[in-house]
Structure formats: structure tokens, C-alpha cells
Short mmCIF file of C-alpha atoms in Angstrom, two decimals:
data_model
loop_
_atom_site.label_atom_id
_atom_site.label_comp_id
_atom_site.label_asym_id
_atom_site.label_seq_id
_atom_site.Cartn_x
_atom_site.Cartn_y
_atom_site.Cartn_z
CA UNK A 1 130.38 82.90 150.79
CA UNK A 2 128.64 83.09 146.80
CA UNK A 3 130.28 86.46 146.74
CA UNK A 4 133.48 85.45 148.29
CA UNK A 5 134.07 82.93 145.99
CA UNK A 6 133.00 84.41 143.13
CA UNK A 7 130.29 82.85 142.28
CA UNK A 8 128.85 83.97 138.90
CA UNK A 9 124.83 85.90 139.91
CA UNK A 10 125.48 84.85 143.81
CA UNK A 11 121.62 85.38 143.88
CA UNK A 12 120.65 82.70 141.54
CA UNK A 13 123.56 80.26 143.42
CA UNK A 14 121.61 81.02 146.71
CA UNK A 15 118.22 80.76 145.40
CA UNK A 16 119.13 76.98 143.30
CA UNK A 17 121.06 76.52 147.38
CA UNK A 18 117.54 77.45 148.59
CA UNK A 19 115.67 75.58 145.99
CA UNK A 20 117.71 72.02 146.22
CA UNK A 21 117.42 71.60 149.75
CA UNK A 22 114.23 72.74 150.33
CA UNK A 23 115.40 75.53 152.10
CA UNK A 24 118.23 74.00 154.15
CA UNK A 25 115.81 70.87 155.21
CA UNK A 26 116.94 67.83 152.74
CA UNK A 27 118.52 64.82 154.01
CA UNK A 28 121.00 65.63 151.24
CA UNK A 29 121.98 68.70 152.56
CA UNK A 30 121.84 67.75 156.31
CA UNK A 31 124.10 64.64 155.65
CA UNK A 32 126.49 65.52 152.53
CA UNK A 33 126.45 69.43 153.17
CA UNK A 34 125.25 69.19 149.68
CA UNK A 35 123.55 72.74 148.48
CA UNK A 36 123.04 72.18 145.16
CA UNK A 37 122.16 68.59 144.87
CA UNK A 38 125.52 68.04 142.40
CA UNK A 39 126.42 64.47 141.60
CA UNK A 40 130.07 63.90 141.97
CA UNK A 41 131.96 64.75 138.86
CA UNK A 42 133.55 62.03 136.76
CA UNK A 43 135.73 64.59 134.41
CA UNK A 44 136.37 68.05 136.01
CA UNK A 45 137.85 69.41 139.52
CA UNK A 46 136.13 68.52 142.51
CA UNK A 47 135.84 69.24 146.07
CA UNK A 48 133.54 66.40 146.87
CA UNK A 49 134.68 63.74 149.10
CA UNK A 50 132.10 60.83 147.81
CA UNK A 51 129.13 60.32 147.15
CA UNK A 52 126.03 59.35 149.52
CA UNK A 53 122.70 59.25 149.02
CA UNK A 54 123.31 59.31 144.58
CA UNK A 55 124.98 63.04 145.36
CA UNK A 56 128.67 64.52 146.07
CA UNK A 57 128.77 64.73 149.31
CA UNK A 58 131.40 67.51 151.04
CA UNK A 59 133.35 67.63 154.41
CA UNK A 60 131.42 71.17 154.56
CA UNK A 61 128.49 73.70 153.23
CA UNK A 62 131.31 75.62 151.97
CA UNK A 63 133.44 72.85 149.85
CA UNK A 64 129.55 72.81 148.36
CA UNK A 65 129.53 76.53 147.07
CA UNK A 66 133.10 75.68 146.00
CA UNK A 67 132.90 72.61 143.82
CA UNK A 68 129.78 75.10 142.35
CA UNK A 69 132.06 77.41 141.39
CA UNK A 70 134.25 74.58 139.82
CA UNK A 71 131.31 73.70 137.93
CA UNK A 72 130.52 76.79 136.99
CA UNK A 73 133.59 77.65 135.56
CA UNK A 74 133.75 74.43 133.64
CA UNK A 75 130.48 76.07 131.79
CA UNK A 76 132.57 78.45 129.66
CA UNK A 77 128.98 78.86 127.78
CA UNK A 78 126.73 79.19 130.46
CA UNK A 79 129.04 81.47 132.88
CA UNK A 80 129.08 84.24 129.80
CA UNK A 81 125.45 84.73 129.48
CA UNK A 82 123.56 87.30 130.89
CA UNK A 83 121.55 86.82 133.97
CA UNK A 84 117.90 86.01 132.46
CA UNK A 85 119.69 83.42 129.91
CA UNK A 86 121.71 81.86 132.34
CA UNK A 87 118.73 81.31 134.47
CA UNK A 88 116.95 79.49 131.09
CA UNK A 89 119.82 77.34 130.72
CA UNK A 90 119.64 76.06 133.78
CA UNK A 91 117.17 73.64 132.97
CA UNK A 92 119.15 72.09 129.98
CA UNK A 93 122.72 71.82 132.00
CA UNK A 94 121.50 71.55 135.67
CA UNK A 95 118.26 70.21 135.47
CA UNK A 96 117.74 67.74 133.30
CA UNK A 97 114.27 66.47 132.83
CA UNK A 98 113.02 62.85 132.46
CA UNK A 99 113.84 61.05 130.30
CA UNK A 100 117.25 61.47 130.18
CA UNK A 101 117.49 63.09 133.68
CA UNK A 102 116.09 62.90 137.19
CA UNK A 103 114.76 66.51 137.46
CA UNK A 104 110.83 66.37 137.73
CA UNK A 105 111.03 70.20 137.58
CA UNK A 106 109.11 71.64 134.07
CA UNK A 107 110.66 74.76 134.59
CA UNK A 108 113.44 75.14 137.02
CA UNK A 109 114.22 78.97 136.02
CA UNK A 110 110.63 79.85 136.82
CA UNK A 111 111.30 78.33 140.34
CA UNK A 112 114.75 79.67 140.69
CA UNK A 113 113.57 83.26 139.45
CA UNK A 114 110.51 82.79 142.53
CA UNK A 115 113.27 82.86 144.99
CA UNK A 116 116.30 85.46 143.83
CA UNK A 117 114.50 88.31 145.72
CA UNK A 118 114.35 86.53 148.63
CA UNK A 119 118.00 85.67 148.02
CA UNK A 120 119.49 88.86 147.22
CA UNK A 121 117.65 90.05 150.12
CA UNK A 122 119.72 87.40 152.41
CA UNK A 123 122.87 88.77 150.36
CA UNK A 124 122.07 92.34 151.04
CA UNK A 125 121.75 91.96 154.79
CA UNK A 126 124.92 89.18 155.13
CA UNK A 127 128.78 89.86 154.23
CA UNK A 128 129.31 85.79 155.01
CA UNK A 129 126.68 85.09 152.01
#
């Protein structure tokens, strides 16, 4: 499905997928089919149908992977970096730390980069992925 839809680095979309709801376990994910623990969008595209639990929530996993894809492509910045910078600048347009943000994560690429071979290992063996 990352590949399907285009995803820009389908292996860092399913590791974040893996990393946000603690590998398909949160109560996010279970009840909003929420992957990436997005907040519904005031200004761009969407394909979230609310919000629950302070996230977008999604009539399906795969409305998730493409309202991430919206995003994405709303990142004209972020989407033309190169793998290793895209992954850094996660934490300053994903991630946001406290103060201003909610993410308790001090380095979100660090945890994202623990998980891509794991992920592209998931991609490698799946043509649904």
C-alpha cells in the first residue's frame, strides 16, 4: 500500500506506521485506523473523517497511508530531500517536541532509522505493503 500510493521512502512511512502505533497495538490505531498518529488537518486535503481520541481518525488503515501521502505532498520541502535528511526533518515537521508540541521523542529519526530494516524487510517480502 506505501508503494502503491506512492509514498515518498515507503520504508520510513512503514517504520513512523510501526513507530506511532506501537507496532499496530495503540488505541489510536485500533479505533481511528490511525497509522501515523496525524491530527486532522485544518488547511490542506484530507481523507480523515473526524477526529477521536485528539487524532484524524479514518473509515480505514488505508485512507491513513492516504491522507500521509496528502501530507506529504503538501511538504514540497521535505518530499525533495534525500532519504537521511528527510528522516532529520522529521522531528521539526512531524514531531514536534515540548514546548510547542506533544512529541516526548528527543530524536524521532534515531527511532525511525531503528526500524526501516525491519520495514523494508516487510516491503521486500509483501506486494500489498
Amino acid at each position: 500500500m506505501f508503494v502503491k500510493n506512492r509514498i515518498k521512502y515507503p520504508d520510513v512511512a512503514l517504520a513512523q506506521s510501526m513507530w506511532e502505533t506501537g507496532h499496530f497495538k495503540s488505541n489510536v490505531f485500533k479505533s481511528n485506523f490511525n497509522l501515523f498518529g496525524m491530527k486532522k488537518p485544518e488547511k490542506r486535503p484530507t481523507t480523515a473523517t473526524g477526529e477521536n481520541r485528539g487524532h484524524a481518525q479514518y473509515k480505514n488503515w488505508v485512507d491513513s497511508v492516504k491522507d500521509y501521502k496528502m501530507w506529504q505532498d503538501s511538504q514540497k520541502k521535505l518530499s525533495l530531500l534525500p532519504k537521511n535528511q528527510y528522516i532529520d526533518n522529521l522531528n521539526l515537521m512531524y514531531c514536534i517536541p515540548p514546548p510547542k508540541g506533544d512529541c516526548n521523542i528527543k530524536d524521532y529519526g534515531k527511532m525511525i532509522n531503528g526500524l526501516i530494516t525491519k520495514a523494508n524487510s516487510i516491503i521486500s517480502k509483501s506486494k500489498n505493503v
